[in-house]
Coordinates of C-alpha atoms in Angstrom, one line a residue:
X1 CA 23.8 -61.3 14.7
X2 CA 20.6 -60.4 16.4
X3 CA 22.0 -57.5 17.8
X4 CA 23.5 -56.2 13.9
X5 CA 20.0 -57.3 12.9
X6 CA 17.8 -55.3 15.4
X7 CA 20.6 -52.0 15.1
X8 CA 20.2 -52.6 11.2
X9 CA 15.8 -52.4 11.4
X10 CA 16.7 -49.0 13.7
X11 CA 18.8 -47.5 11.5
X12 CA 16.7 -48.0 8.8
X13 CA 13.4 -46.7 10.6
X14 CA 15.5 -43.7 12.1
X15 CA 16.3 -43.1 8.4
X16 CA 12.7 -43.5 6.5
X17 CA 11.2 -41.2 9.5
X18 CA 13.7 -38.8 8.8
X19 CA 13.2 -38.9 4.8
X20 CA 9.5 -38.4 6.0
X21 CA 9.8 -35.9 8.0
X22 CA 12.1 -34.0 5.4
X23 CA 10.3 -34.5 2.5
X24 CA 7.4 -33.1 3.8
X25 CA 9.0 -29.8 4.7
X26 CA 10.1 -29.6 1.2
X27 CA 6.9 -30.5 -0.1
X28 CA 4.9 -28.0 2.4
X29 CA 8.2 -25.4 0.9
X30 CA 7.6 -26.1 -2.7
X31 CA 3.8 -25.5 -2.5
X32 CA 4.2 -22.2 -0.7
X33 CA 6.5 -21.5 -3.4
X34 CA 3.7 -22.4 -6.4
X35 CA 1.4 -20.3 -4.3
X36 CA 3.5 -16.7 -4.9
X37 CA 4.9 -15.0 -8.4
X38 CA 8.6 -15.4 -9.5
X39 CA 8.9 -11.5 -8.8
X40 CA 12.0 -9.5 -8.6
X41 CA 12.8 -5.7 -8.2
X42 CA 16.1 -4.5 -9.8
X43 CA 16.7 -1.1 -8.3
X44 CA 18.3 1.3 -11.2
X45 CA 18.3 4.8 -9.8
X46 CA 17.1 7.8 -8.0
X47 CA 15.8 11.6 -9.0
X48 CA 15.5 14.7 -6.1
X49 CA 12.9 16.9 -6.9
X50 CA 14.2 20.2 -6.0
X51 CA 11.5 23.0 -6.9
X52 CA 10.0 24.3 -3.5
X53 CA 7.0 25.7 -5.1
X54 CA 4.4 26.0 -8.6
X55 CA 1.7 28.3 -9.0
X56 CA 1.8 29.6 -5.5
X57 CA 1.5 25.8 -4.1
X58 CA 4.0 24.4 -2.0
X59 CA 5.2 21.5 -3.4
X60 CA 5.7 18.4 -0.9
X61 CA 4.0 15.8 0.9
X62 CA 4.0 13.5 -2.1
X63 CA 1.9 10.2 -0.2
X64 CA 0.9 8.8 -3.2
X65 CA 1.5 8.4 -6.9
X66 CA -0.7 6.3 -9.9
X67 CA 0.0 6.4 -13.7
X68 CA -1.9 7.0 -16.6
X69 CA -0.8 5.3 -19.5
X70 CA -3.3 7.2 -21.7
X71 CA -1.4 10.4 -21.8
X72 CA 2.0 8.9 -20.2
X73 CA 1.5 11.4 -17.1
X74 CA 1.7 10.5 -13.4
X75 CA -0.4 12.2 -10.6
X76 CA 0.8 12.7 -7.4
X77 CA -1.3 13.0 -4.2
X78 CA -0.1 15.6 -1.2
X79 CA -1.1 15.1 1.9
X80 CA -1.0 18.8 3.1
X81 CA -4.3 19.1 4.8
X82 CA -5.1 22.6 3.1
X83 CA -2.9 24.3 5.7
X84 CA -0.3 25.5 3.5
X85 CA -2.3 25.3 0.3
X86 CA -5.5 23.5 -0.5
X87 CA -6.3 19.7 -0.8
X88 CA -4.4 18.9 -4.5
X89 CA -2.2 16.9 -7.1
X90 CA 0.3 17.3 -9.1
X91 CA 0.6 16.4 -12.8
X92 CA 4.2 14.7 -13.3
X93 CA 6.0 13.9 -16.2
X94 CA 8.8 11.6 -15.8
X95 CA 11.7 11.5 -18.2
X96 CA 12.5 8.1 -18.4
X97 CA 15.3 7.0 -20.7
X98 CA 18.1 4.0 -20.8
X99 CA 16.6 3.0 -17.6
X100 CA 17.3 6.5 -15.3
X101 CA 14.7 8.9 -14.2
X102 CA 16.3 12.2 -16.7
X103 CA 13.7 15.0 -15.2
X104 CA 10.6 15.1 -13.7
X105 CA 8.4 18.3 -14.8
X106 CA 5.4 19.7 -12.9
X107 CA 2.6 19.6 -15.9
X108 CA -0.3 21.3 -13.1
X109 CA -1.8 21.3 -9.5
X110 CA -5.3 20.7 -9.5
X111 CA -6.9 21.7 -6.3
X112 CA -9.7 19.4 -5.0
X113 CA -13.4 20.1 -4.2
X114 CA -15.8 18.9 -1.8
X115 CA -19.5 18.0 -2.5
X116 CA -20.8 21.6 -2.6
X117 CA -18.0 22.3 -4.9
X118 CA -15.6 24.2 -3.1
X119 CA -12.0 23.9 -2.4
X120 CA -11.2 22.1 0.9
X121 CA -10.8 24.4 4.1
X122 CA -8.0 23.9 6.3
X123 CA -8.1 20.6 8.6
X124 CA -10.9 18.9 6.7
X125 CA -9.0 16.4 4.6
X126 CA -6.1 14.3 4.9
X127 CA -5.4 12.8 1.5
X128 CA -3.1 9.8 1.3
X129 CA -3.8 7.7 -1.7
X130 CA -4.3 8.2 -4.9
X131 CA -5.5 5.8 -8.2
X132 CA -6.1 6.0 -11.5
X133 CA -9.4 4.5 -13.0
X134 CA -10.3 2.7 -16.0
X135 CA -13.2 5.8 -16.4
X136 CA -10.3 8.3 -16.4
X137 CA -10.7 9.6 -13.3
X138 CA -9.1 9.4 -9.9
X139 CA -9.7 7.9 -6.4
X140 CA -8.6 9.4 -3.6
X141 CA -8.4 8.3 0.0
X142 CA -8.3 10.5 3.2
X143 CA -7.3 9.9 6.5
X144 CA -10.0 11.7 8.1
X145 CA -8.7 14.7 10.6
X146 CA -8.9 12.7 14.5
X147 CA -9.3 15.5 16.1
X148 CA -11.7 18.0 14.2
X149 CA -14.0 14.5 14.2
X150 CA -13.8 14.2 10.8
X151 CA -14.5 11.1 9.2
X152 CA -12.1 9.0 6.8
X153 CA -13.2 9.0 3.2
X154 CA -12.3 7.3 -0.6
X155 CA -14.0 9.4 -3.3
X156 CA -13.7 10.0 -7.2
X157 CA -12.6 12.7 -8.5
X158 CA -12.1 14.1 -12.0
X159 CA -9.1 15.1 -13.3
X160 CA -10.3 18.8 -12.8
X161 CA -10.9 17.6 -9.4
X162 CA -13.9 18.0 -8.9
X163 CA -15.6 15.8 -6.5
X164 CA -18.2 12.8 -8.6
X165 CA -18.8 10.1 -6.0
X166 CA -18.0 8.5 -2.7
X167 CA -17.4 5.0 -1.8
X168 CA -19.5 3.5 1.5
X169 CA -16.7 3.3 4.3
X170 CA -18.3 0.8 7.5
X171 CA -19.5 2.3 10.3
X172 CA -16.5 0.3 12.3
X173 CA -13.9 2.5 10.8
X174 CA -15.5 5.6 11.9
X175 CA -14.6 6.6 15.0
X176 CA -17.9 7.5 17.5
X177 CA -17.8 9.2 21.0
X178 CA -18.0 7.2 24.1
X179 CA -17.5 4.0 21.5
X180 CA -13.9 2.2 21.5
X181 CA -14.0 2.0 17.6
X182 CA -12.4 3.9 14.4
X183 CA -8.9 4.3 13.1
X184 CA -6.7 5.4 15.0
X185 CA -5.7 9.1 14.7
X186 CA -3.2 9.4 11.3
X187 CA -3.6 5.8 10.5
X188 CA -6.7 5.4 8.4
X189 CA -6.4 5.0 4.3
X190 CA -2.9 5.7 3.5
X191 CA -2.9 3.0 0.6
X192 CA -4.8 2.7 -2.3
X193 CA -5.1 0.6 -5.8
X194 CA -7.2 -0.7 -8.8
X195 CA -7.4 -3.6 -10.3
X196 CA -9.2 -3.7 -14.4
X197 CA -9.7 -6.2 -16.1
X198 CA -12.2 -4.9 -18.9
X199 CA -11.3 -3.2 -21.9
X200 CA -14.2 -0.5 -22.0
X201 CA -14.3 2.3 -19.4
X202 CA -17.7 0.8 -18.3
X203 CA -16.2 -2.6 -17.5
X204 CA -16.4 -2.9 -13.6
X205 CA -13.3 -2.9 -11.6
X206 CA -11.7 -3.5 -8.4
X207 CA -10.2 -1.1 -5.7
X208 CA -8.2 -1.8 -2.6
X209 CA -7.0 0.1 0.5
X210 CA -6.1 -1.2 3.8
X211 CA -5.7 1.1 7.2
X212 CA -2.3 1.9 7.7
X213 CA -2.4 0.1 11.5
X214 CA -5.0 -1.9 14.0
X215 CA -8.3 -0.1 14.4
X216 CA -8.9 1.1 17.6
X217 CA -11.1 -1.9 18.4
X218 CA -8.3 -4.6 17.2
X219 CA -6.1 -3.4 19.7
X220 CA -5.3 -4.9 23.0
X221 CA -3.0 -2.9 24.9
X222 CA -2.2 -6.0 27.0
X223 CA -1.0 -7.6 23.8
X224 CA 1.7 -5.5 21.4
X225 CA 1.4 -7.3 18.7
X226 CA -2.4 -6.8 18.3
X227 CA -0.9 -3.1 16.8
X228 CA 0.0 -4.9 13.9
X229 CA -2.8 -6.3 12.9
X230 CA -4.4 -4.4 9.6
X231 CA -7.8 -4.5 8.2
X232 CA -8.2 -4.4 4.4
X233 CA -10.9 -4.0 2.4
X234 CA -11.6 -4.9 -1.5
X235 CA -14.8 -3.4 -3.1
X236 CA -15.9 -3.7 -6.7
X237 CA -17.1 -0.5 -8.8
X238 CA -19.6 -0.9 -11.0
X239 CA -20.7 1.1 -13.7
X240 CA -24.2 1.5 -11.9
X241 CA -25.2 1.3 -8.3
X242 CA -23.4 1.5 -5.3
X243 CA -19.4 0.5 -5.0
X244 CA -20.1 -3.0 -3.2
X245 CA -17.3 -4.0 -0.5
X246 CA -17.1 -7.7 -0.9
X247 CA -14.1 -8.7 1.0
X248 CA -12.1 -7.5 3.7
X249 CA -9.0 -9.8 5.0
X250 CA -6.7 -9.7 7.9
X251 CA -2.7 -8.3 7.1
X252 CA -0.4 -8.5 9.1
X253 CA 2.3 -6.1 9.5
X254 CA 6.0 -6.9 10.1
X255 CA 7.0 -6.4 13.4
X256 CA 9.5 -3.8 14.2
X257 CA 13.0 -4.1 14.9
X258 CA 14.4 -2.7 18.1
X259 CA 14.5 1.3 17.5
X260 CA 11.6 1.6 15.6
X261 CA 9.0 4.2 16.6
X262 CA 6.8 3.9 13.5
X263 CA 5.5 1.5 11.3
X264 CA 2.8 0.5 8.5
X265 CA 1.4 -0.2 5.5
X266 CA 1.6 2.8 3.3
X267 CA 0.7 1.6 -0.5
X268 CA -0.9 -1.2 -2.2
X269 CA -0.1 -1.8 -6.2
X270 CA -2.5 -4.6 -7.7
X271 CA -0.3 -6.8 -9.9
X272 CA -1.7 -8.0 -13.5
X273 CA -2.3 -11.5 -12.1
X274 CA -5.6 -11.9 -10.3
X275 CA -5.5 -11.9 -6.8
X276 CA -2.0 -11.0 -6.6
X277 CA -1.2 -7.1 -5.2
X278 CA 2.2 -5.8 -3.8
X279 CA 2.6 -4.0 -0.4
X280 CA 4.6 -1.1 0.8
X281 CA 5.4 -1.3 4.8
X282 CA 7.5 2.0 6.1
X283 CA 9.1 2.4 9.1
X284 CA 10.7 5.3 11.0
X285 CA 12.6 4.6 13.5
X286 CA 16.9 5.2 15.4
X287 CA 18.1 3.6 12.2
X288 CA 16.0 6.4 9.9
X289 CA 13.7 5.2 7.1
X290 CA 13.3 1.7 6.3
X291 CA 10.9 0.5 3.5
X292 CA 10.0 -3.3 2.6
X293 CA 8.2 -4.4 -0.4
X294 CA 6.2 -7.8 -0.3
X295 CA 3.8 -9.9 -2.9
X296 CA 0.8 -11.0 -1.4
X297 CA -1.6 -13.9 -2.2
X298 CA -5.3 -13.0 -1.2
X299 CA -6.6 -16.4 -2.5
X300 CA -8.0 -18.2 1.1
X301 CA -7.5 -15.8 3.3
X302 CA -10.6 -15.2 5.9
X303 CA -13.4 -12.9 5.5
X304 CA -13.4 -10.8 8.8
X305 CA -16.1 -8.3 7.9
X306 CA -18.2 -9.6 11.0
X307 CA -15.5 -10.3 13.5
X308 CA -16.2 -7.0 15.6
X309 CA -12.7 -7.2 17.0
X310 CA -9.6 -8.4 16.2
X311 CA -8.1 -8.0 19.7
X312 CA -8.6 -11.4 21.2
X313 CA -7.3 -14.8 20.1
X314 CA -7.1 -15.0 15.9
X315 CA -6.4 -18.9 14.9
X316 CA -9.5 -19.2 13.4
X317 CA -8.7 -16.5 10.9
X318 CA -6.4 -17.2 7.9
X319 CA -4.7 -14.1 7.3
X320 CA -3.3 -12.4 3.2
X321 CA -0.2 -14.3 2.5
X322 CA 3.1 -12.2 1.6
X323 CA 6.6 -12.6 0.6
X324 CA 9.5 -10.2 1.0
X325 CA 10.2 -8.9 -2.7
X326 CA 12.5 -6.0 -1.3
X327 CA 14.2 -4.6 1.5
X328 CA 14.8 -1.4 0.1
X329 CA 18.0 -1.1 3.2
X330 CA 19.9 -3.4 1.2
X331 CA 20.5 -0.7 -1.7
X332 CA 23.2 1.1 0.2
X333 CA 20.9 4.9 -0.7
X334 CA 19.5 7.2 1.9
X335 CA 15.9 6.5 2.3
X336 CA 13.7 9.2 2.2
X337 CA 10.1 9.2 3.8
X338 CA 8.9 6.6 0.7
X339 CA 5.2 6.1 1.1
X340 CA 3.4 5.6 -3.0
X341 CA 4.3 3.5 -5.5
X342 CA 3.1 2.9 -8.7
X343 CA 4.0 1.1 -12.4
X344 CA 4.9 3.3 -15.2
X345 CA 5.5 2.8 -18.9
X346 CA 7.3 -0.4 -20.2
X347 CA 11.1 0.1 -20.6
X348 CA 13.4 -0.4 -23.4
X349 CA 13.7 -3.7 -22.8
X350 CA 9.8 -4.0 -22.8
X351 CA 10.1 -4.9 -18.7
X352 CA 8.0 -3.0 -16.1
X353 CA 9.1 -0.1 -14.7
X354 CA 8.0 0.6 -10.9
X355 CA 8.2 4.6 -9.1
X356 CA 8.5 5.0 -5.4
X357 CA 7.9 8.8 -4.1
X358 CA 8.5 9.9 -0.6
X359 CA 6.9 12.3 1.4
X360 CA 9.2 14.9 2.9
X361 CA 7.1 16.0 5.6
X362 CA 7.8 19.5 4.0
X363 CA 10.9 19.3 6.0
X364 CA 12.2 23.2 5.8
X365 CA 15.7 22.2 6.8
X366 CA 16.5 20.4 4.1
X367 CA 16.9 16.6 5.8
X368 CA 13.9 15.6 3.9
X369 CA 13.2 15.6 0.1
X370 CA 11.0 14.9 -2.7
X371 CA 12.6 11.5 -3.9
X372 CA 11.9 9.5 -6.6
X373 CA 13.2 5.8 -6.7
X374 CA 12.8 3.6 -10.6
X375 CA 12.8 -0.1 -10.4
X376 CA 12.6 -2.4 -13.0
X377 CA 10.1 -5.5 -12.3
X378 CA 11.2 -9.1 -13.8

């Protein structure tokens, strides 16, 4: 009887640790599961841009691509730095009808100037991203060129583009001789978004961009996974004074799968909920192209705009949150270089529509292309 008893009280301890134990986990689940959007991508088709050339420009290198709902055009970014034609965008306007891209059309190119007004000379820009403002006109972000020692930049631009302001960038993103600091070379700004929430053009807004991969600084070569660890920053534009960076935040990129010889961040989209944006990570690697789209939460993630380095130990720092939306391999299509997205107008059915571009590298043989994906977001 004692025996029954004693196995009994065992049984029923074993059982109320394990309920314990359990129902935490959910609970812990559950709340991570408050934290993020009920988002969803439904893939519904693709569109090849074909045309090699318009208006003497050679047409390629699409890194970037931002809507403007005011005259339903998109602009596309290239990144060719001037070498085969000067610094530019496109003008796109996308057919879209019963959900399928029908035809894209080039509207324009618009060639970019500097400062002094002029047209950018070859190896002086790198331009990567590309957003729409509330003031109708565009912000664009550059790599910098690594080895002409020019500097990284994110500056407006109108849509004649020419050249209206320039945001601050810190001095720890610019790399410096004899100092171990700066982005590393082709792995500065590829990503860019805004976030409005006014009505009037003069309302202030927010802009994002995050460096494609660690600083130089972050990186410990003893440590591999120090590679992955992203710096971005979150300034607010006012109507007067100075762009003021107010945040910048730890991400951290996926790490690769065996085979892969590339990888990063290479868009941001704000989402209409504050403090909610979605991220684009490429890589390149034995497999081809693979492309995975995550949500992210900024809400209590760390402030690192003092931590000098990001190369030693990190458990004091609470890094953006994100949850996989898409893996884009799981469509059974080709995947092109894909490196902007953006949202376009509403659809039929009054959903969201989301554009992916790629860059094709302006691949002459053909194995790259100009492609456009169309999602609908629910």
């Amino acid at each position: 009887m004692i025996i029954t008893i004693k196995k009994n009280r065992f049984f029923a301890v074993f059982l109320s640790c394990f309920l314990l134990i359990f129902g935490f986990y959910n609970l812990t689940a559950l709340a991570e599961n408050r934290v993020f959007l009920d988002l969803k991508l439904e893939f519904l088709g693709e569109y090849n841009l074909t045309e090699t050339t318009y208006k003497e420009s050679v047409i390629g290198g699409f890194s970037g691509i931002t809507y403007n709902p005011k005259k339903d055009v998109f602009y596309s970014i290239s990144d060719d730095r001037s070498n085969l034609s000067p610094a530019r965008f496109y003008t796109l306007k996308i057919d879209i009808n019963k959900n399928k891209i029908n035809d894209i059309n080039i509207e324009s190119v618009t060639f970019l100037k500097n400062k002094e007004g002029k047209i950018y000379s070859e190896n002086t820009s790198d331009t990567e991203g590309i957003a729409f403002s509330p003031r109708n006109t565009l912000f664009i972000s550059s790599e910098g060129v690594f080895k002409q020692n020019i500097p990284p930049f994110i500056n407006e631009y109108d849509l004649d583009g020419n050249f209206k302001s320039a945001l601050r960038i810190p001095q720890r993103y610019i790399t410096k001789e004899g100092e171990k600091k700066g982005i590393e070379n082709n792995l500065g700004f590829e990503s860019l978004t805004i976030k409005s929430n006014g009505t009037m053009a003069q309302d202030p807004f927010r802009l994002f961009t995050a460096t494609e991969s660690a600083l130089v600084q972050d990186v410990d070569l003893n440590n591999p996974e120090t590679v992955l660890r992203s710096r971005l920053m979150h300034y607010v534009i006012n109507p007067f004074g100075d762009p003021v960076l107010i945040g910048e935040h730890l991400y951290i990129i996926d790490n690769p799968i065996l085979g892969t010889l590339y990888n990063g961040i290479s868009d941001l989209l704000s989402l209409p909920q504050e403090g909610y944006l979605l991220s684009l990570e490429r890589t390149f690697g034995l497999r081809g192209y693979g492309v995975k789209i995550y949500q992210l939460v900024m809400a209590n993630a760390s402030d690192i705009s003092n931590q000098k380095s990001l190369a030693g130990e990190i458990n004091n720092i609470t890094p953006i949150r994100k949850k996989l939306v898409l893996d884009l391999q799981k469509l059974g299509i080709k995947l092109d270089n894909l490196e902007g997205l953006t949202f376009g107008p509403r659809l039929a059915d009054g959903s969201q529509s989301l554009i992916m571009v790629s860059d094709n590298n302006f691949a002459k043989d053909g194995k790259q292309k100009n492609q456009f994906l169309l999602f609908k977001l629910t």
